[in-house]
Amino acid sequence: MNQHAKHRVLRTAAAAVCALLAAAQGRDLVAYQVPWHLVFVCGSALFLVMFGAVDRLVARFFTVRLSCPDCDFGVELAGADPAEVARWRAATANHPHHGPTREVR
């Protein structure tokens, strides 16, 4: 299974778990006779916050960061194959070093 397929599977599983947790919270709110529009808003907000946090963690797991130790040059690659990572690693290692920036008037 390639990285894109793993990323899709993890995002789908995360969405399903977040939806189940939001639905369980909505069910608890219905038991307290909360109006349906507030249940919908609370459940939607809970789902979006949880899925956003989990999605950022999953994306961070599949992101490669390459940077130059001598300057601020850096690259973040999301879902890149090994050949592309090697190409960017070489570009990061061989980029021209920058001197101090000068103000343009």
mmCIF file of N, CA and C in Angstrom:
data_model
loop_
_atom_site.group_PDB
_atom_site.id
_atom_site.type_symbol
_atom_site.label_atom_id
_atom_site.label_comp_id
_atom_site.label_asym_id
_atom_site.label_seq_id
_atom_site.Cartn_x
_atom_site.Cartn_y
_atom_site.Cartn_z
ATOM 1 N N MET A 1 0.851 -1.171 0.000
ATOM 2 C CA MET A 1 0.000 0.000 0.000
ATOM 3 C C MET A 1 0.902 1.240 0.000
ATOM 4 N N ASN A 2 0.680 2.142 -0.960
ATOM 5 C CA ASN A 2 1.521 3.332 -1.039
ATOM 6 C C ASN A 2 1.091 4.376 -0.011
ATOM 7 N N GLN A 3 1.846 5.477 0.055
ATOM 8 C CA GLN A 3 1.590 6.493 1.079
ATOM 9 C C GLN A 3 0.246 7.178 0.894
ATOM 10 N N HIS A 4 -0.150 7.427 -0.358
ATOM 11 C CA HIS A 4 -1.431 8.101 -0.596
ATOM 12 C C HIS A 4 -2.593 7.241 -0.112
ATOM 13 N N ALA A 5 -2.514 5.949 -0.351
ATOM 14 C CA ALA A 5 -3.580 5.052 0.097
ATOM 15 C C ALA A 5 -3.623 4.989 1.624
ATOM 16 N N LYS A 6 -2.455 4.942 2.272
ATOM 17 C CA LYS A 6 -2.415 4.934 3.734
ATOM 18 C C LYS A 6 -2.997 6.228 4.296
ATOM 19 N N HIS A 7 -2.662 7.332 3.664
ATOM 20 C CA HIS A 7 -3.170 8.632 4.107
ATOM 21 C C HIS A 7 -4.694 8.675 3.983
ATOM 22 N N ARG A 8 -5.229 8.186 2.885
ATOM 23 C CA ARG A 8 -6.689 8.154 2.690
ATOM 24 C C ARG A 8 -7.364 7.256 3.718
ATOM 25 N N VAL A 9 -6.779 6.097 3.987
ATOM 26 C CA VAL A 9 -7.361 5.166 4.949
ATOM 27 C C VAL A 9 -7.356 5.778 6.347
ATOM 28 N N LEU A 10 -6.249 6.403 6.742
ATOM 29 C CA LEU A 10 -6.182 7.021 8.067
ATOM 30 C C LEU A 10 -7.166 8.180 8.201
ATOM 31 N N ARG A 11 -7.300 8.995 7.154
ATOM 32 C CA ARG A 11 -8.261 10.112 7.208
ATOM 33 C C ARG A 11 -9.692 9.604 7.276
ATOM 34 N N THR A 12 -9.997 8.551 6.535
ATOM 35 C CA THR A 12 -11.345 7.990 6.564
ATOM 36 C C THR A 12 -11.658 7.396 7.940
ATOM 37 N N ALA A 13 -10.701 6.677 8.503
ATOM 38 C CA ALA A 13 -10.905 6.114 9.839
ATOM 39 C C ALA A 13 -11.055 7.219 10.880
ATOM 40 N N ALA A 14 -10.272 8.267 10.751
ATOM 41 C CA ALA A 14 -10.373 9.387 11.692
ATOM 42 C C ALA A 14 -11.729 10.066 11.573
ATOM 43 N N ALA A 15 -12.213 10.247 10.349
ATOM 44 C CA ALA A 15 -13.523 10.867 10.149
ATOM 45 C C ALA A 15 -14.623 10.002 10.755
ATOM 46 N N ALA A 16 -14.512 8.694 10.598
ATOM 47 C CA ALA A 16 -15.530 7.798 11.150
ATOM 48 C C ALA A 16 -15.535 7.840 12.681
ATOM 49 N N VAL A 17 -14.369 7.810 13.288
ATOM 50 C CA VAL A 17 -14.286 7.859 14.754
ATOM 51 C C VAL A 17 -14.806 9.193 15.274
ATOM 52 N N CYS A 18 -14.421 10.284 14.625
ATOM 53 C CA CYS A 18 -14.889 11.611 15.052
ATOM 54 C C CYS A 18 -16.401 11.737 14.890
ATOM 55 N N ALA A 19 -16.955 11.172 13.818
ATOM 56 C CA ALA A 19 -18.400 11.218 13.608
ATOM 57 C C ALA A 19 -19.127 10.404 14.685
ATOM 58 N N LEU A 20 -18.583 9.251 15.047
ATOM 59 C CA LEU A 20 -19.194 8.451 16.108
ATOM 60 C C LEU A 20 -19.165 9.175 17.454
ATOM 61 N N LEU A 21 -18.052 9.816 17.762
ATOM 62 C CA LEU A 21 -17.967 10.544 19.021
ATOM 63 C C LEU A 21 -18.916 11.742 19.040
ATOM 64 N N ALA A 22 -19.033 12.443 17.919
ATOM 65 C CA ALA A 22 -19.952 13.582 17.843
ATOM 66 C C ALA A 22 -21.405 13.110 17.943
ATOM 67 N N ALA A 23 -21.713 11.977 17.312
ATOM 68 C CA ALA A 23 -23.076 11.438 17.393
ATOM 69 C C ALA A 23 -23.402 10.995 18.821
ATOM 70 N N ALA A 24 -22.439 10.405 19.514
ATOM 71 C CA ALA A 24 -22.662 10.000 20.904
ATOM 72 C C ALA A 24 -22.913 11.221 21.790
ATOM 73 N N GLN A 25 -22.155 12.271 21.544
ATOM 74 C CA GLN A 25 -22.379 13.501 22.308
ATOM 75 C C GLN A 25 -23.752 14.097 21.989
ATOM 76 N N GLY A 26 -24.144 14.046 20.722
ATOM 77 C CA GLY A 26 -25.471 14.530 20.329
ATOM 78 C C GLY A 26 -26.579 13.723 20.985
ATOM 79 N N ARG A 27 -26.397 12.415 21.064
ATOM 80 C CA ARG A 27 -27.381 11.564 21.728
ATOM 81 C C ARG A 27 -27.524 11.930 23.202
ATOM 82 N N ASP A 28 -26.402 12.216 23.845
ATOM 83 C CA ASP A 28 -26.456 12.632 25.244
ATOM 84 C C ASP A 28 -27.184 13.965 25.400
ATOM 85 N N LEU A 29 -26.983 14.877 24.462
ATOM 86 C CA LEU A 29 -27.674 16.166 24.537
ATOM 87 C C LEU A 29 -29.171 16.007 24.309
ATOM 88 N N VAL A 30 -29.558 15.092 23.415
ATOM 89 C CA VAL A 30 -30.975 14.844 23.175
ATOM 90 C C VAL A 30 -31.632 14.291 24.435
ATOM 91 N N ALA A 31 -30.911 13.499 25.200
ATOM 92 C CA ALA A 31 -31.453 12.952 26.442
ATOM 93 C C ALA A 31 -31.790 14.053 27.445
ATOM 94 N N TYR A 32 -31.107 15.180 27.354
ATOM 95 C CA TYR A 32 -31.395 16.322 28.215
ATOM 96 C C TYR A 32 -32.383 17.293 27.579
ATOM 97 N N GLN A 33 -33.021 16.874 26.497
ATOM 98 C CA GLN A 33 -34.046 17.638 25.789
ATOM 99 C C GLN A 33 -33.526 18.984 25.264
ATOM 100 N N VAL A 34 -32.306 18.973 24.766
ATOM 101 C CA VAL A 34 -31.734 20.155 24.118
ATOM 102 C C VAL A 34 -32.367 20.258 22.737
ATOM 103 N N PRO A 35 -32.726 21.462 22.273
ATOM 104 C CA PRO A 35 -33.339 21.608 20.941
ATOM 105 C C PRO A 35 -32.433 21.045 19.842
ATOM 106 N N TRP A 36 -33.061 20.536 18.766
ATOM 107 C CA TRP A 36 -32.321 19.826 17.722
ATOM 108 C C TRP A 36 -31.305 20.715 17.030
ATOM 109 N N HIS A 37 -31.612 22.000 16.869
ATOM 110 C CA HIS A 37 -30.649 22.856 16.171
ATOM 111 C C HIS A 37 -29.392 23.074 17.021
ATOM 112 N N LEU A 38 -29.520 23.112 18.329
ATOM 113 C CA LEU A 38 -28.335 23.209 19.183
ATOM 114 C C LEU A 38 -27.554 21.895 19.215
ATOM 115 N N VAL A 39 -28.274 20.789 19.172
ATOM 116 C CA VAL A 39 -27.607 19.477 19.103
ATOM 117 C C VAL A 39 -26.795 19.383 17.816
ATOM 118 N N PHE A 40 -27.378 19.835 16.705
ATOM 119 C CA PHE A 40 -26.684 19.807 15.414
ATOM 120 C C PHE A 40 -25.437 20.691 15.442
ATOM 121 N N VAL A 41 -25.578 21.893 15.984
ATOM 122 C CA VAL A 41 -24.445 22.818 16.035
ATOM 123 C C VAL A 41 -23.340 22.266 16.927
ATOM 124 N N CYS A 42 -23.691 21.756 18.086
ATOM 125 C CA CYS A 42 -22.681 21.206 19.004
ATOM 126 C C CYS A 42 -22.006 19.970 18.413
ATOM 127 N N GLY A 43 -22.805 19.095 17.804
ATOM 128 C CA GLY A 43 -22.226 17.895 17.185
ATOM 129 C C GLY A 43 -21.318 18.235 16.024
ATOM 130 N N SER A 44 -21.736 19.194 15.194
ATOM 131 C CA SER A 44 -20.906 19.615 14.053
ATOM 132 C C SER A 44 -19.606 20.247 14.525
ATOM 133 N N ALA A 45 -19.712 21.112 15.526
ATOM 134 C CA ALA A 45 -18.504 21.760 16.047
ATOM 135 C C ALA A 45 -17.546 20.733 16.639
ATOM 136 N N LEU A 46 -18.079 19.791 17.387
ATOM 137 C CA LEU A 46 -17.235 18.757 17.985
ATOM 138 C C LEU A 46 -16.549 17.925 16.905
ATOM 139 N N PHE A 47 -17.312 17.537 15.873
ATOM 140 C CA PHE A 47 -16.724 16.761 14.780
ATOM 141 C C PHE A 47 -15.620 17.548 14.086
ATOM 142 N N LEU A 48 -15.874 18.806 13.747
ATOM 143 C CA LEU A 48 -14.899 19.599 12.998
ATOM 144 C C LEU A 48 -13.626 19.846 13.802
ATOM 145 N N VAL A 49 -13.761 20.115 15.083
ATOM 146 C CA VAL A 49 -12.570 20.354 15.908
ATOM 147 C C VAL A 49 -11.745 19.075 16.047
ATOM 148 N N MET A 50 -12.401 17.966 16.350
ATOM 149 C CA MET A 50 -11.662 16.712 16.521
ATOM 150 C C MET A 50 -11.036 16.263 15.208
ATOM 151 N N PHE A 51 -11.800 16.328 14.108
ATOM 152 C CA PHE A 51 -11.252 15.884 12.833
ATOM 153 C C PHE A 51 -10.122 16.799 12.377
ATOM 154 N N GLY A 52 -10.251 18.094 12.626
ATOM 155 C CA GLY A 52 -9.170 19.014 12.269
ATOM 156 C C GLY A 52 -7.882 18.693 13.001
ATOM 157 N N ALA A 53 -7.996 18.400 14.292
ATOM 158 C CA ALA A 53 -6.803 18.067 15.071
ATOM 159 C C ALA A 53 -6.180 16.750 14.610
ATOM 160 N N VAL A 54 -7.003 15.750 14.391
ATOM 161 C CA VAL A 54 -6.487 14.446 13.949
ATOM 162 C C VAL A 54 -5.913 14.553 12.534
ATOM 163 N N ASP A 55 -6.563 15.322 11.674
ATOM 164 C CA ASP A 55 -6.072 15.483 10.313
ATOM 165 C C ASP A 55 -4.709 16.174 10.289
ATOM 166 N N ARG A 56 -4.510 17.143 11.171
ATOM 167 C CA ARG A 56 -3.198 17.795 11.243
ATOM 168 C C ARG A 56 -2.125 16.820 11.715
ATOM 169 N N LEU A 57 -2.473 15.944 12.658
ATOM 170 C CA LEU A 57 -1.507 14.942 13.117
ATOM 171 C C LEU A 57 -1.169 13.946 12.014
ATOM 172 N N VAL A 58 -2.183 13.509 11.279
ATOM 173 C CA VAL A 58 -1.941 12.571 10.179
ATOM 174 C C VAL A 58 -1.100 13.238 9.097
ATOM 175 N N ALA A 59 -1.410 14.495 8.766
ATOM 176 C CA ALA A 59 -0.634 15.206 7.744
ATOM 177 C C ALA A 59 0.815 15.391 8.194
ATOM 178 N N ARG A 60 1.017 15.656 9.482
ATOM 179 C CA ARG A 60 2.368 15.825 9.995
ATOM 180 C C ARG A 60 3.161 14.521 9.881
ATOM 181 N N PHE A 61 2.477 13.385 10.034
ATOM 182 C CA PHE A 61 3.132 12.087 9.921
ATOM 183 C C PHE A 61 3.607 11.828 8.492
ATOM 184 N N PHE A 62 2.883 12.335 7.497
ATOM 185 C CA PHE A 62 3.215 12.096 6.097
ATOM 186 C C PHE A 62 3.955 13.255 5.445
ATOM 187 N N THR A 63 4.436 14.230 6.223
ATOM 188 C CA THR A 63 5.152 15.379 5.679
ATOM 189 C C THR A 63 6.634 15.250 5.982
ATOM 190 N N VAL A 64 7.452 15.503 4.964
ATOM 191 C CA VAL A 64 8.905 15.477 5.111
ATOM 192 C C VAL A 64 9.389 16.927 5.106
ATOM 193 N N ARG A 65 10.220 17.286 6.077
ATOM 194 C CA ARG A 65 10.768 18.642 6.155
ATOM 195 C C ARG A 65 12.260 18.595 5.883
ATOM 196 N N LEU A 66 12.686 19.396 4.920
ATOM 197 C CA LEU A 66 14.096 19.501 4.586
ATOM 198 C C LEU A 66 14.490 20.964 4.737
ATOM 199 N N SER A 67 15.643 21.230 5.361
ATOM 200 C CA SER A 67 16.063 22.620 5.526
ATOM 201 C C SER A 67 17.581 22.718 5.489
ATOM 202 N N CYS A 68 18.029 23.916 5.131
ATOM 203 C CA CYS A 68 19.458 24.207 5.109
ATOM 204 C C CYS A 68 19.893 24.599 6.511
ATOM 205 N N PRO A 69 20.992 24.040 7.003
ATOM 206 C CA PRO A 69 21.430 24.398 8.351
ATOM 207 C C PRO A 69 22.023 25.805 8.447
ATOM 208 N N ASP A 70 22.421 26.394 7.302
ATOM 209 C CA ASP A 70 23.111 27.682 7.330
ATOM 210 C C ASP A 70 22.208 28.891 7.086
ATOM 211 N N CYS A 71 20.999 28.666 6.568
ATOM 212 C CA CYS A 71 20.113 29.798 6.286
ATOM 213 C C CYS A 71 18.659 29.382 6.517
ATOM 214 N N ASP A 72 17.740 30.199 6.081
ATOM 215 C CA ASP A 72 16.323 29.944 6.324
ATOM 216 C C ASP A 72 15.656 29.138 5.212
ATOM 217 N N PHE A 73 16.406 28.657 4.243
ATOM 218 C CA PHE A 73 15.822 27.911 3.136
ATOM 219 C C PHE A 73 15.292 26.576 3.643
ATOM 220 N N GLY A 74 14.044 26.282 3.319
ATOM 221 C CA GLY A 74 13.458 25.019 3.738
ATOM 222 C C GLY A 74 12.317 24.615 2.833
ATOM 223 N N VAL A 75 12.008 23.331 2.825
ATOM 224 C CA VAL A 75 10.951 22.777 1.983
ATOM 225 C C VAL A 75 10.162 21.776 2.814
ATOM 226 N N GLU A 76 8.847 21.805 2.678
ATOM 227 C CA GLU A 76 7.987 20.784 3.278
ATOM 228 C C GLU A 76 7.282 20.044 2.154
ATOM 229 N N LEU A 77 7.411 18.734 2.136
ATOM 230 C CA LEU A 77 6.812 17.907 1.096
ATOM 231 C C LEU A 77 5.755 17.007 1.721
ATOM 232 N N ALA A 78 4.543 17.123 1.252
ATOM 233 C CA ALA A 78 3.447 16.295 1.769
ATOM 234 C C ALA A 78 3.179 15.163 0.783
ATOM 235 N N GLY A 79 3.298 13.940 1.248
ATOM 236 C CA GLY A 79 2.980 12.779 0.430
ATOM 237 C C GLY A 79 3.910 12.577 -0.746
ATOM 238 N N ALA A 80 5.183 12.921 -0.591
ATOM 239 C CA ALA A 80 6.130 12.794 -1.691
ATOM 240 C C ALA A 80 6.693 11.372 -1.753
ATOM 241 N N ASP A 81 6.974 10.927 -2.978
ATOM 242 C CA ASP A 81 7.586 9.617 -3.136
ATOM 243 C C ASP A 81 9.094 9.729 -2.862
ATOM 244 N N PRO A 82 9.790 8.613 -2.672
ATOM 245 C CA PRO A 82 11.219 8.661 -2.322
ATOM 246 C C PRO A 82 12.086 9.374 -3.356
ATOM 247 N N ALA A 83 11.752 9.268 -4.630
ATOM 248 C CA ALA A 83 12.545 9.942 -5.658
ATOM 249 C C ALA A 83 12.428 11.463 -5.528
ATOM 250 N N GLU A 84 11.230 11.938 -5.259
ATOM 251 C CA GLU A 84 11.045 13.379 -5.098
ATOM 252 C C GLU A 84 11.731 13.887 -3.833
ATOM 253 N N VAL A 85 11.692 13.109 -2.768
ATOM 254 C CA VAL A 85 12.380 13.497 -1.535
ATOM 255 C C VAL A 85 13.881 13.578 -1.777
ATOM 256 N N ALA A 86 14.430 12.611 -2.515
ATOM 257 C CA ALA A 86 15.866 12.630 -2.813
ATOM 258 C C ALA A 86 16.231 13.840 -3.663
ATOM 259 N N ARG A 87 15.387 14.172 -4.624
ATOM 260 C CA ARG A 87 15.648 15.329 -5.490
ATOM 261 C C ARG A 87 15.648 16.622 -4.675
ATOM 262 N N TRP A 88 14.676 16.781 -3.776
ATOM 263 C CA TRP A 88 14.613 17.986 -2.951
ATOM 264 C C TRP A 88 15.707 18.004 -1.896
ATOM 265 N N ARG A 89 16.125 16.842 -1.415
ATOM 266 C CA ARG A 89 17.234 16.789 -0.457
ATOM 267 C C ARG A 89 18.517 17.287 -1.117
ATOM 268 N N ALA A 90 18.732 16.884 -2.370
ATOM 269 C CA ALA A 90 19.904 17.368 -3.101
ATOM 270 C C ALA A 90 19.799 18.868 -3.362
ATOM 271 N N ALA A 91 18.619 19.339 -3.709
ATOM 272 C CA ALA A 91 18.438 20.773 -3.953
ATOM 273 C C ALA A 91 18.656 21.575 -2.679
ATOM 274 N N THR A 92 18.216 21.056 -1.551
ATOM 275 C CA THR A 92 18.408 21.751 -0.278
ATOM 276 C C THR A 92 19.881 21.783 0.105
ATOM 277 N N ALA A 93 20.594 20.702 -0.140
ATOM 278 C CA ALA A 93 22.005 20.643 0.221
ATOM 279 C C ALA A 93 22.865 21.509 -0.688
ATOM 280 N N ASN A 94 22.459 21.701 -1.946
ATOM 281 C CA ASN A 94 23.299 22.391 -2.921
ATOM 282 C C ASN A 94 22.816 23.782 -3.296
ATOM 283 N N HIS A 95 21.869 24.334 -2.589
ATOM 284 C CA HIS A 95 21.398 25.664 -2.973
ATOM 285 C C HIS A 95 22.456 26.703 -2.614
ATOM 286 N N PRO A 96 22.477 27.810 -3.350
ATOM 287 C CA PRO A 96 23.492 28.831 -3.048
ATOM 288 C C PRO A 96 23.220 29.468 -1.685
ATOM 289 N N HIS A 97 24.277 29.615 -0.920
ATOM 290 C CA HIS A 97 24.127 30.222 0.399
ATOM 291 C C HIS A 97 23.918 31.723 0.239
ATOM 292 N N HIS A 98 23.036 32.249 1.021
ATOM 293 C CA HIS A 98 22.679 33.654 0.906
ATOM 294 C C HIS A 98 23.479 34.472 1.909
ATOM 295 N N GLY A 99 23.935 35.618 1.445
ATOM 296 C CA GLY A 99 24.604 36.553 2.345
ATOM 297 C C GLY A 99 23.554 37.368 3.079
ATOM 298 N N PRO A 100 24.001 38.340 3.836
ATOM 299 C CA PRO A 100 23.022 39.166 4.529
ATOM 300 C C PRO A 100 22.159 39.927 3.526
ATOM 301 N N THR A 101 20.897 39.995 3.813
ATOM 302 C CA THR A 101 19.993 40.693 2.892
ATOM 303 C C THR A 101 20.211 42.186 3.025
ATOM 304 N N ARG A 102 20.070 42.870 1.901
ATOM 305 C CA ARG A 102 20.235 44.317 1.940
ATOM 306 C C ARG A 102 18.902 44.957 1.623
ATOM 307 N N GLU A 103 18.710 46.092 2.143
ATOM 308 C CA GLU A 103 17.437 46.786 1.962
ATOM 309 C C GLU A 103 17.416 47.434 0.586
ATOM 310 N N VAL A 104 16.340 47.244 -0.126
ATOM 311 C CA VAL A 104 16.176 47.827 -1.454
ATOM 312 C C VAL A 104 15.406 49.117 -1.303
ATOM 313 N N ARG A 105 15.941 50.208 -1.893
ATOM 314 C CA ARG A 105 15.258 51.511 -1.805
ATOM 315 C C ARG A 105 14.771 51.973 -3.128
#
